[in-house]
PDB file of C-alpha atoms in Angstrom:
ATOM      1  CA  UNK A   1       0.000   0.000   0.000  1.00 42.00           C
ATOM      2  CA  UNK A   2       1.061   3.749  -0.709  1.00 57.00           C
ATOM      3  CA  UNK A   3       1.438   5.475   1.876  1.00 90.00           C
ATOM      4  CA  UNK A   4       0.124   8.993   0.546  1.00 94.00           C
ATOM      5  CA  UNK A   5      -0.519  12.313   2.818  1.00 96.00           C
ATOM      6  CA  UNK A   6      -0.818  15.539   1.833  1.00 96.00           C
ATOM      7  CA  UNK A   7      -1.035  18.947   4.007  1.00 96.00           C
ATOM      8  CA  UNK A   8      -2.942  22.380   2.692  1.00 96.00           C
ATOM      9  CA  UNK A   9      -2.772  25.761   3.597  1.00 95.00           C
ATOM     10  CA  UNK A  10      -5.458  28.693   2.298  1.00 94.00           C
ATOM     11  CA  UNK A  11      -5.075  32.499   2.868  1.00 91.00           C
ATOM     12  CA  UNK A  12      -8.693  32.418   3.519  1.00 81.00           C
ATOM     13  CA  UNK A  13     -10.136  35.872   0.909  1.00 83.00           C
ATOM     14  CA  UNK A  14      -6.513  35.956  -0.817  1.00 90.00           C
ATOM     15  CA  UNK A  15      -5.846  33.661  -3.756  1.00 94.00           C
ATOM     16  CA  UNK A  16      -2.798  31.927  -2.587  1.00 96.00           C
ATOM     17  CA  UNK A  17      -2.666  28.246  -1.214  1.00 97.00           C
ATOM     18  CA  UNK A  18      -0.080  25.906  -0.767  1.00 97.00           C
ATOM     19  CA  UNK A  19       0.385  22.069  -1.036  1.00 97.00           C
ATOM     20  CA  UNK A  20       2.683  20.080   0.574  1.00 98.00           C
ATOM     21  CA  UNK A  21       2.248  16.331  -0.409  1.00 97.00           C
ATOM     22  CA  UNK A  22       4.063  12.908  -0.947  1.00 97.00           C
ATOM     23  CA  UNK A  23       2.535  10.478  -3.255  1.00 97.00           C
ATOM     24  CA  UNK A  24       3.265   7.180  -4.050  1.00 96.00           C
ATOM     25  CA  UNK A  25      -0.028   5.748  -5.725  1.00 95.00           C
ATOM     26  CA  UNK A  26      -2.134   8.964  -6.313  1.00 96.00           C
ATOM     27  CA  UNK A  27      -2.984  10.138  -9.735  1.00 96.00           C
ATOM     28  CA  UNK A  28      -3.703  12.914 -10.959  1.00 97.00           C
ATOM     29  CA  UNK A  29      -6.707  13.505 -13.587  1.00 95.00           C
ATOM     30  CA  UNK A  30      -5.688  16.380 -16.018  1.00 95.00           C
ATOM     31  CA  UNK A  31      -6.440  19.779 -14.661  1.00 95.00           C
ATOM     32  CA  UNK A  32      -5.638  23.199 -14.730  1.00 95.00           C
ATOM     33  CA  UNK A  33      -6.223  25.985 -12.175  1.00 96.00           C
ATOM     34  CA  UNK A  34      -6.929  29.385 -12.608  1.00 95.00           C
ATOM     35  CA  UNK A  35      -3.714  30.351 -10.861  1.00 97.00           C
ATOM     36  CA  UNK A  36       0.110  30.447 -11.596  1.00 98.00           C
ATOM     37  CA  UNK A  37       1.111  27.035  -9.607  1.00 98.00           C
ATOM     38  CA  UNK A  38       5.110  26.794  -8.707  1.00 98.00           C
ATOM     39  CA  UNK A  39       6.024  23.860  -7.321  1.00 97.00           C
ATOM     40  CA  UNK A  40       9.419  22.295  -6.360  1.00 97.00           C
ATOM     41  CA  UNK A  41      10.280  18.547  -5.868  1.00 97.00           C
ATOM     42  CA  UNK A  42      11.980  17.708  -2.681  1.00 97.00           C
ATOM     43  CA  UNK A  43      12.442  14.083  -3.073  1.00 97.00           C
ATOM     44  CA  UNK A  44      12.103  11.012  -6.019  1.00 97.00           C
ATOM     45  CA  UNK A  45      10.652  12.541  -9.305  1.00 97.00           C
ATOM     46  CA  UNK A  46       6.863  13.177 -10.790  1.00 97.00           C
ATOM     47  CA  UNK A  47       6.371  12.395 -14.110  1.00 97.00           C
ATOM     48  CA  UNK A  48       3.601  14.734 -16.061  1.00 97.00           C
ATOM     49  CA  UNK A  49       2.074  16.023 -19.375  1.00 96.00           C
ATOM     50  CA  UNK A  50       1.928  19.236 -20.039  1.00 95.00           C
ATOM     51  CA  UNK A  51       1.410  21.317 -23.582  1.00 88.00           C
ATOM     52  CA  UNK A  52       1.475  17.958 -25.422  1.00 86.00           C
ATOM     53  CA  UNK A  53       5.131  17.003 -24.323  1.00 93.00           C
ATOM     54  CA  UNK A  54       6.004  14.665 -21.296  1.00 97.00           C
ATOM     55  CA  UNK A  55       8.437  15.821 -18.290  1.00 97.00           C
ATOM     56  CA  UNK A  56      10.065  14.353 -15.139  1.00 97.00           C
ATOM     57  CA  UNK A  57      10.743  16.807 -12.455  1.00 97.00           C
ATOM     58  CA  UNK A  58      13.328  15.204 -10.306  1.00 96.00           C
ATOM     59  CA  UNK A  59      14.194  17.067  -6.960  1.00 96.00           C
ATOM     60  CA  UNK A  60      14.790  20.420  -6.644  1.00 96.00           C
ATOM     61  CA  UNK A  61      13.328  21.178 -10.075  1.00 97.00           C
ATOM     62  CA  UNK A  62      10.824  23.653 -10.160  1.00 97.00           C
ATOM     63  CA  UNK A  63       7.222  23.381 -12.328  1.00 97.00           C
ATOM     64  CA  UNK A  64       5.911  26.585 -13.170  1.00 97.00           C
ATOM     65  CA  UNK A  65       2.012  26.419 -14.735  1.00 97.00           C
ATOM     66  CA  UNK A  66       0.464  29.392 -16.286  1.00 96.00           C
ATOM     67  CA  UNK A  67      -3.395  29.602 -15.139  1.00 95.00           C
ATOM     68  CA  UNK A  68      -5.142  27.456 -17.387  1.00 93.00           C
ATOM     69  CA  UNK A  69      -2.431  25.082 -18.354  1.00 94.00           C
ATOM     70  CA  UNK A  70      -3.533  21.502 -18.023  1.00 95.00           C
ATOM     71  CA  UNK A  71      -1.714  18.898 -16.863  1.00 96.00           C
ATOM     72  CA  UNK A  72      -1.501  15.782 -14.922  1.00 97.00           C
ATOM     73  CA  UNK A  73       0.806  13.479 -12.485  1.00 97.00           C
ATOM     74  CA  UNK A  74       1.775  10.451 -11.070  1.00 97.00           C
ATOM     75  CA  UNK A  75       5.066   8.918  -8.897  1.00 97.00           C
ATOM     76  CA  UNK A  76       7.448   8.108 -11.490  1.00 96.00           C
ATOM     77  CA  UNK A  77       8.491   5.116  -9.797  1.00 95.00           C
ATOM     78  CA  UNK A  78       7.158   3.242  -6.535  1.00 94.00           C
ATOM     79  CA  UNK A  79       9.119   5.327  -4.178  1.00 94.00           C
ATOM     80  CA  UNK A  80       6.698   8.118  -4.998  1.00 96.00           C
ATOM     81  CA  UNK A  81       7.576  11.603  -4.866  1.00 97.00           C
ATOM     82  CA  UNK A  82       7.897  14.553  -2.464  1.00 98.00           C
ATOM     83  CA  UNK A  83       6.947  18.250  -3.420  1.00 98.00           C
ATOM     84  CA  UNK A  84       5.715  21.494  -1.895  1.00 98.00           C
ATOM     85  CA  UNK A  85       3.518  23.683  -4.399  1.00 98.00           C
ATOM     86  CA  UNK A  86       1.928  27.462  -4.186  1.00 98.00           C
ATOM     87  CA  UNK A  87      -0.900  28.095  -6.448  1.00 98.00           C
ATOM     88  CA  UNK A  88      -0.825  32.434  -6.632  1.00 98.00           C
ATOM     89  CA  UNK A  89      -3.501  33.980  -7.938  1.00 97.00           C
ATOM     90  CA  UNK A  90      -3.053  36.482 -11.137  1.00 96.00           C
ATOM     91  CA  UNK A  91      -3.373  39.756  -9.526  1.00 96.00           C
ATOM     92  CA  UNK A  92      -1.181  38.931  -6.677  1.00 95.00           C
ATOM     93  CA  UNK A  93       1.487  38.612  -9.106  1.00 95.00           C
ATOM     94  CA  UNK A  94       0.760  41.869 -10.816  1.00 93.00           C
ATOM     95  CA  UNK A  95       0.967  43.446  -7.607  1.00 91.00           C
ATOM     96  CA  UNK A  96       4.098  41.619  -6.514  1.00 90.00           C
ATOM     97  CA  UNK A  97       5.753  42.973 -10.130  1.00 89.00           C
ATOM     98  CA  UNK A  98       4.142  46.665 -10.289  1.00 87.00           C
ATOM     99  CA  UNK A  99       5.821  47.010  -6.852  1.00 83.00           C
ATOM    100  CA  UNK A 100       9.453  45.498  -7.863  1.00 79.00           C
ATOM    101  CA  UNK A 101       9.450  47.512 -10.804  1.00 78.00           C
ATOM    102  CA  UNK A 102       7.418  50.529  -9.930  1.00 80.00           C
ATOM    103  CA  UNK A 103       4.790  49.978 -12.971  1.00 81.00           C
ATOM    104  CA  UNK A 104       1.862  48.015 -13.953  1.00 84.00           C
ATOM    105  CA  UNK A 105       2.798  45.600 -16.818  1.00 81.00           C
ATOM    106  CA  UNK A 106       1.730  43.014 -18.774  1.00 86.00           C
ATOM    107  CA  UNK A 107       0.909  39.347 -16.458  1.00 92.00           C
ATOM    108  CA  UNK A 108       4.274  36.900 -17.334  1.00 93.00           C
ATOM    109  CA  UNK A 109       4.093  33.600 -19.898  1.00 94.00           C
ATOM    110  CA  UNK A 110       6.029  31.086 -18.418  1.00 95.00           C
ATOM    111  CA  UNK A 111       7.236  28.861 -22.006  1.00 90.00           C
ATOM    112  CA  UNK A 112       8.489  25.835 -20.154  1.00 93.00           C
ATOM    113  CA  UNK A 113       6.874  23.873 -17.570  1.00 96.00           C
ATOM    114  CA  UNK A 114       9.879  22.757 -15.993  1.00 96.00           C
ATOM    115  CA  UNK A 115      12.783  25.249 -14.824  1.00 94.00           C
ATOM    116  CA  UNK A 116      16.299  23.934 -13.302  1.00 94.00           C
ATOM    117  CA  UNK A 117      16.970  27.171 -11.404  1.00 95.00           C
ATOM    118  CA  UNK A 118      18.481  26.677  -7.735  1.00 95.00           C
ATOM    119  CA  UNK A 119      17.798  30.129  -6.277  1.00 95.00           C
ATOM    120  CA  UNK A 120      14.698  29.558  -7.810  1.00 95.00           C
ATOM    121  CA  UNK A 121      14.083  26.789  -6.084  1.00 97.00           C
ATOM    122  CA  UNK A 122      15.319  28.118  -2.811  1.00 96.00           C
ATOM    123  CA  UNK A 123      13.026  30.656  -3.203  1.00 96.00           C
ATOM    124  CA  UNK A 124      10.040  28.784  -3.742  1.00 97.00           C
ATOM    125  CA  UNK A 125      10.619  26.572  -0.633  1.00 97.00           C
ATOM    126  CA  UNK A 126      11.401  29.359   1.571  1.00 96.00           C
ATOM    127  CA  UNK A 127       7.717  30.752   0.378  1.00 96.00           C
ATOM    128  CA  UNK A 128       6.039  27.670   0.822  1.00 97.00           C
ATOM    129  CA  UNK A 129       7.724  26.940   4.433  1.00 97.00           C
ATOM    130  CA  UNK A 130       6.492  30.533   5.684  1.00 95.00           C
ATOM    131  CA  UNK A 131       3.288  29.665   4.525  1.00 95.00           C
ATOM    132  CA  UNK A 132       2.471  26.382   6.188  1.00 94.00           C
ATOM    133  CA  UNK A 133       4.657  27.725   9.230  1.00 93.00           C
ATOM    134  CA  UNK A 134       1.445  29.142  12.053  1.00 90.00           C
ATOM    135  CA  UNK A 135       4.720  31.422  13.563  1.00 87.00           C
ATOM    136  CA  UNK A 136       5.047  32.779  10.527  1.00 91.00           C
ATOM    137  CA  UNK A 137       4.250  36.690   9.980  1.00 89.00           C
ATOM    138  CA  UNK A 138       1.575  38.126   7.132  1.00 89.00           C
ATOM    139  CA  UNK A 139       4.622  40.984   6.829  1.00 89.00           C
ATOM    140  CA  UNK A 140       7.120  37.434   6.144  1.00 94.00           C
ATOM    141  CA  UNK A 141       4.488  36.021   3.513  1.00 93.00           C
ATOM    142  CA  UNK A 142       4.097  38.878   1.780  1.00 92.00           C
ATOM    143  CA  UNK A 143       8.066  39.994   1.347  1.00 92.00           C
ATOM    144  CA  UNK A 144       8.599  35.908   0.411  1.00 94.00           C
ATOM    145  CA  UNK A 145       5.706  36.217  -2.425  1.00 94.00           C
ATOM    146  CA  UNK A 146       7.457  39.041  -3.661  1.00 91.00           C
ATOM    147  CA  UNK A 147      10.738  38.024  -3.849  1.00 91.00           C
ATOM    148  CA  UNK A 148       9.619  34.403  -5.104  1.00 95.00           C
ATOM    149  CA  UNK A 149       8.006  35.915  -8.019  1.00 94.00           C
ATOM    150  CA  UNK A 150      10.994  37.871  -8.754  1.00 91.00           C
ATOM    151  CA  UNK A 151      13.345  34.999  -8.667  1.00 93.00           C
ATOM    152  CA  UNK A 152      10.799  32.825 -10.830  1.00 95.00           C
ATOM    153  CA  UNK A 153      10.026  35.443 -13.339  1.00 94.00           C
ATOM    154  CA  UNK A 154      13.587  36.470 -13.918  1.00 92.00           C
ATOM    155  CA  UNK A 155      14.630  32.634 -14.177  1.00 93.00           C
ATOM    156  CA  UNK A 156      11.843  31.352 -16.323  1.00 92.00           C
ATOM    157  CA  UNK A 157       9.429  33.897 -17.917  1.00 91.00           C
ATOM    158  CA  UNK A 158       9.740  34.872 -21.736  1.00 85.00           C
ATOM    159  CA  UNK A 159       7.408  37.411 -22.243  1.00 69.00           C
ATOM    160  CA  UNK A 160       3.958  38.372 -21.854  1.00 59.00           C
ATOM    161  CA  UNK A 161       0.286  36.302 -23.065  1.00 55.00           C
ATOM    162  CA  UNK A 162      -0.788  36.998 -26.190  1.00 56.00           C
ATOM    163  CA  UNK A 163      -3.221  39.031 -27.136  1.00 59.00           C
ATOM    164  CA  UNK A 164      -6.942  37.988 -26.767  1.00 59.00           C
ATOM    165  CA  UNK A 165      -7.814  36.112 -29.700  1.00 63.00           C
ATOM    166  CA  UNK A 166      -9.326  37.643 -33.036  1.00 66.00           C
ATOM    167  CA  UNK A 167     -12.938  37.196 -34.207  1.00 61.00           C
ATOM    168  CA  UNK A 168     -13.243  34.514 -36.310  1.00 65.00           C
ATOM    169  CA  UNK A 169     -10.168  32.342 -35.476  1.00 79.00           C
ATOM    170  CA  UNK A 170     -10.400  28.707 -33.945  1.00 88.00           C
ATOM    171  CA  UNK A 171      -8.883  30.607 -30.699  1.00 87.00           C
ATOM    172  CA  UNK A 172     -11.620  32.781 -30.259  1.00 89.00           C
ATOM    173  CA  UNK A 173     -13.951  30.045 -31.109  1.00 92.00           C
ATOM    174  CA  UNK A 174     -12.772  28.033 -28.092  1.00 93.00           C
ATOM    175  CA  UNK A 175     -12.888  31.771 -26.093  1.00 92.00           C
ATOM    176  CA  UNK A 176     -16.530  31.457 -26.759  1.00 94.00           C
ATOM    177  CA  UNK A 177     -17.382  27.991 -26.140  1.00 94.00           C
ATOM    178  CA  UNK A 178     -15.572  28.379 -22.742  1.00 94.00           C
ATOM    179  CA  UNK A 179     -17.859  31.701 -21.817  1.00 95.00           C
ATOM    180  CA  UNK A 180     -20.863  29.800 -22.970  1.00 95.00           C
ATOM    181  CA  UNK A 181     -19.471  27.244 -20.131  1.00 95.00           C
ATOM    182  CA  UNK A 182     -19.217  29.373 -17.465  1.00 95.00           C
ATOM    183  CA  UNK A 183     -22.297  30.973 -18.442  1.00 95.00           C
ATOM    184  CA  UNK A 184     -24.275  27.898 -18.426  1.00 94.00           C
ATOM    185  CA  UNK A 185     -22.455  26.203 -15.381  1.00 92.00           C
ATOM    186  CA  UNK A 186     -25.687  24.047 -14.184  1.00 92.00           C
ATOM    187  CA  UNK A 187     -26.671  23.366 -17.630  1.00 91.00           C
ATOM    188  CA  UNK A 188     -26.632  19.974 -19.829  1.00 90.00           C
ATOM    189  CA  UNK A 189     -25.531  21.140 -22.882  1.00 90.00           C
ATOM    190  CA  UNK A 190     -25.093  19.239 -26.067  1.00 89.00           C
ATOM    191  CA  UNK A 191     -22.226  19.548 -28.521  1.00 88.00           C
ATOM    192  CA  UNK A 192     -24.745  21.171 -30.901  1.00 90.00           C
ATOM    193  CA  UNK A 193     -25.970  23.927 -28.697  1.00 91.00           C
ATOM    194  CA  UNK A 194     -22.296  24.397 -28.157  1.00 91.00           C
ATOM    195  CA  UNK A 195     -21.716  24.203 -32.171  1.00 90.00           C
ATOM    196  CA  UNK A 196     -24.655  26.600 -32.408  1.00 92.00           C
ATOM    197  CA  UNK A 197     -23.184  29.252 -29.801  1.00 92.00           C
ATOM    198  CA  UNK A 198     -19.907  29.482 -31.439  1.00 91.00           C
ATOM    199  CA  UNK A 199     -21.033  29.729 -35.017  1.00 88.00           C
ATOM    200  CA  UNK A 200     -18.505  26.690 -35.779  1.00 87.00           C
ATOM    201  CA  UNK A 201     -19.351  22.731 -36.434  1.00 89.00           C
ATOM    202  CA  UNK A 202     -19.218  20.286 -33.258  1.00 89.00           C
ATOM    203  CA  UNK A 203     -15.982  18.741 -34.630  1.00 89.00           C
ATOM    204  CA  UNK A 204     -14.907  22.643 -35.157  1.00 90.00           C
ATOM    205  CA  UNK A 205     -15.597  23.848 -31.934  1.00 91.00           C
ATOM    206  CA  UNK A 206     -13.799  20.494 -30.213  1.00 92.00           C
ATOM    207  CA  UNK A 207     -10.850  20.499 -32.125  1.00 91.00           C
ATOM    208  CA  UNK A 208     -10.498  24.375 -31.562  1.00 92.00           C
ATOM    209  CA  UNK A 209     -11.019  24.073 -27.429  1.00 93.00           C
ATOM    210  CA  UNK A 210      -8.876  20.893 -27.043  1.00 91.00           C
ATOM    211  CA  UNK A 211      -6.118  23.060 -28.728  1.00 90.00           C
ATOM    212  CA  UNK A 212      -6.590  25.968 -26.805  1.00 90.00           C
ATOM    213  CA  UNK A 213      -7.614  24.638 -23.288  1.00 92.00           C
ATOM    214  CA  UNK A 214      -5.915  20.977 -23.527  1.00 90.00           C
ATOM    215  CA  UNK A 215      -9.060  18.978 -22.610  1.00 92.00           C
ATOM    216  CA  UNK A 216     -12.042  18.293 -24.351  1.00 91.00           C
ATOM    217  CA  UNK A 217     -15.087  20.837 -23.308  1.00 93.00           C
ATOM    218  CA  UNK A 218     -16.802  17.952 -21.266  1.00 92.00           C
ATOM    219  CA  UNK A 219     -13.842  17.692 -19.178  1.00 93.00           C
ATOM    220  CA  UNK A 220     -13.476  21.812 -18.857  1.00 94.00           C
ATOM    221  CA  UNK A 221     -16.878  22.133 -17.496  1.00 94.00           C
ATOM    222  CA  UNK A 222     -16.268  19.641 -14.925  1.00 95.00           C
ATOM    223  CA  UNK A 223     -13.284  21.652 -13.712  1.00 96.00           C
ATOM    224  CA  UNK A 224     -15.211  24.517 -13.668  1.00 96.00           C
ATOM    225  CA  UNK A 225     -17.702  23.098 -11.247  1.00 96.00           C
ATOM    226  CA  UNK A 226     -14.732  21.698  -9.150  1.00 97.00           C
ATOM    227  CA  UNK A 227     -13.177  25.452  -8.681  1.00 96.00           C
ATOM    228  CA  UNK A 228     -16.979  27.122  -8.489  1.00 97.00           C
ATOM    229  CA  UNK A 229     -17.150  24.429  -5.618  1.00 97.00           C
ATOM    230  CA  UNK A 230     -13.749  24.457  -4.001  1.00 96.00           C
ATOM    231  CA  UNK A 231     -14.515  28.425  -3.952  1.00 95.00           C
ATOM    232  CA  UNK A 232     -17.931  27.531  -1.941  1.00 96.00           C
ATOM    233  CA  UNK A 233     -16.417  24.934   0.596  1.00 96.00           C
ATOM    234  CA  UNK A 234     -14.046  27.733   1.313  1.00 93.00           C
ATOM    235  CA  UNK A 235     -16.903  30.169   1.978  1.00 92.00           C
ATOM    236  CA  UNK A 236     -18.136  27.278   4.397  1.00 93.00           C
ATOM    237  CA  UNK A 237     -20.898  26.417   2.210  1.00 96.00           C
ATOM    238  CA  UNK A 238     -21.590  22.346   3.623  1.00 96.00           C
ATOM    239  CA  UNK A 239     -20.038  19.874   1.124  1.00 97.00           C
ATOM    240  CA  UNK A 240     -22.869  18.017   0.262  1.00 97.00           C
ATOM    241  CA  UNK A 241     -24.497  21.358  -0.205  1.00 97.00           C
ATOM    242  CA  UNK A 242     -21.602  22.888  -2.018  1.00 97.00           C
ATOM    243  CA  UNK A 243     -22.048  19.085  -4.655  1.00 97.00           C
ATOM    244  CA  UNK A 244     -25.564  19.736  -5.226  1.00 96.00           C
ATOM    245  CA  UNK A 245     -24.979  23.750  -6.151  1.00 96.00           C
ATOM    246  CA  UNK A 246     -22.736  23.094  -8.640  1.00 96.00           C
ATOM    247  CA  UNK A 247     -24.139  20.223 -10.564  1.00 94.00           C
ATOM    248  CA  UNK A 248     -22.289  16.509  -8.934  1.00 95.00           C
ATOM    249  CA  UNK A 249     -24.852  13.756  -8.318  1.00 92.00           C
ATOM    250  CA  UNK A 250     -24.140  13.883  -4.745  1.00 95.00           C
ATOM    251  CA  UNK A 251     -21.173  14.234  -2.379  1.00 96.00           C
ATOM    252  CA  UNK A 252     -19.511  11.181  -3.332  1.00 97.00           C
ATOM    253  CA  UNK A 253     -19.163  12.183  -6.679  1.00 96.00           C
ATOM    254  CA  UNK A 254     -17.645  15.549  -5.767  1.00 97.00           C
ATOM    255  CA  UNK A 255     -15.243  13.943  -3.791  1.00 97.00           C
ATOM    256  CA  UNK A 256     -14.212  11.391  -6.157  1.00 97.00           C
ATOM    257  CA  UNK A 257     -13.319  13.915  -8.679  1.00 97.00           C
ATOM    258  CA  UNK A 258     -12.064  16.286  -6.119  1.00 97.00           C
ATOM    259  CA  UNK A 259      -9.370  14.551  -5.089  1.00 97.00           C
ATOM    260  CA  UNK A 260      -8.550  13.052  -8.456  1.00 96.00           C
ATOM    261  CA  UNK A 261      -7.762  17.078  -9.663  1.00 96.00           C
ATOM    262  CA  UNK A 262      -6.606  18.931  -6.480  1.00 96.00           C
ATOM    263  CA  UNK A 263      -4.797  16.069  -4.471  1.00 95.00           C
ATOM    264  CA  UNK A 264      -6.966  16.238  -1.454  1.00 95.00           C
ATOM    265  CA  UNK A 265     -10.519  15.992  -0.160  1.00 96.00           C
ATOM    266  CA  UNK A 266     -12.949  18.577   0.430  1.00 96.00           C
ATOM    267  CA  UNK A 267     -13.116  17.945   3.707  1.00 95.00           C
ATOM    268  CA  UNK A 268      -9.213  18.156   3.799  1.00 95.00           C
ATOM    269  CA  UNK A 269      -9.571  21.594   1.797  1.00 95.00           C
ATOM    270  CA  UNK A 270     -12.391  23.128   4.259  1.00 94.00           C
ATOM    271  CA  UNK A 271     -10.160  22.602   7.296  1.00 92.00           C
ATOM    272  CA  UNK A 272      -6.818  24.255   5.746  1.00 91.00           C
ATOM    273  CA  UNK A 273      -8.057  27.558   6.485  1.00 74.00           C
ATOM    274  CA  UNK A 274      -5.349  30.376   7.502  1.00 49.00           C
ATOM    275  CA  UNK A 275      -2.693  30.051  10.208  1.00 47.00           C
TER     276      UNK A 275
END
């Protein structure tokens, strides 16, 4: 038997959490999160897919995920893995940049998913130990966020997103179908009322968001109700409660899925609240 464990950490309002886990049999189902998520391997390697390439992170290698980049993971041997992760939301990096550099700019693309960068790395853990440390400061947090995303932006970043996508093109097309999503989060939908929102053909419209998003729509709108009801556990919003709002069968199904994407249970989530 594995012997898996996992420990979270929430900043309650703020979006920043942290993750520090060891996994031996766990899988994870591919997933993205609508955060940057750093994370640096401490012990044996994880073995993921990520932008249609496969990559080992062995220890002390860092992952760096742009929101919305899927991926997956497993041990990459039975020894499992050890690794500490911080998933930071958008704006706290803007802020965290304006302030280094004294102006608002564009949000950083980070091109590879894997970065070999030891202050980097040293970085990173020093972040995620503050965090998960209850003695720990909110001054301490805040100065190791900042200088965490300076040391991972100077080692890794290339240059800013692109531009939204143009009308008409397959990217925009996906754009679309994933608003239509989020608008219609409780909803059944079929690939032809998706087809017929987008302007495009069902094959169209699923070839366009598997490219964009890396995941077939079905999948995406899944993870969408997993965030809308990670966000509601948070709020304290009663699991079973939280499963019914956003469209599971029933708790068990939330769960399953739950832990399959994030690593952990929602009861395990509701509890990590801030120290």
């Amino acid at each position: 038997m594995g012997r898996d464990w996992a420990r979270y950490w929430r900043a309650g309002r703020r979006p920043l959490e942290a993750m520090h886990a060891h996994f031996e049999r766990h899988v994870y189902h591919r997933h993205s999160h609508d955060t940057y998520s750093f994370g640096v391997t401490e012990t044996g390697a994880q073995s993921f897919t990520c932008r249609g390439a496969a990559h080992t992170s062995a220890a002390g290698m860092v992952m760096a995920f742009n929101p919305d980049d899927p991926h997956d993971g497993h041990a990459a041997d039975t020894l499992g893995f050890t690794y500490r992760i911080v998933h930071i939301g958008p704006e706290l990096v803007a802020d965290a940049l304006a302030d280094a550099t004294g102006r608002r700019a564009p949000l950083p693309l980070f091109a590879a998913p894997l970065v070999a960068d030891a202050a980097a790395a040293g970085a990173l853990r020093a972040f995620h130990r503050a965090l998960l440390d209850p003695a720990a400061t909110a001054l301490r947090r805040d100065e190791l966020l900042a200088s965490t995303v300076a040391h991972l932006v100077r080692a890794a970043a290339t240059q800013a997103p692109p531009d939204p996508p143009k009308t008409g093109t397959s990217a925009a097309m996906a754009a679309q179908a994933r608003r239509f999503l989020e608008d219609h989060l409780l909803d059944d939908p079929t690939a032809e009322e998706l087809a017929r929102a987008t302007g495009g053909s069902r094959f169209a419209v699923y070839r366009a968001f598997v490219a964009r998003y890396g995941m077939p729509p079905s999948d995406y709108q899944r993870l969408l109700r997993l965030r809308r009801a990670r966000t509601l556990i948070a709020d304290g919003v009663p699991i079973g409660e939280a499963a019914a709002a956003t469209g599971f069968t029933d708790q068990s199904h939330l769960t399953r899925w739950f832990v399959r994407s994030f690593g952990l249970t929602p009861g395990a989530y509701r509890k990590a609240g801030q120290s």
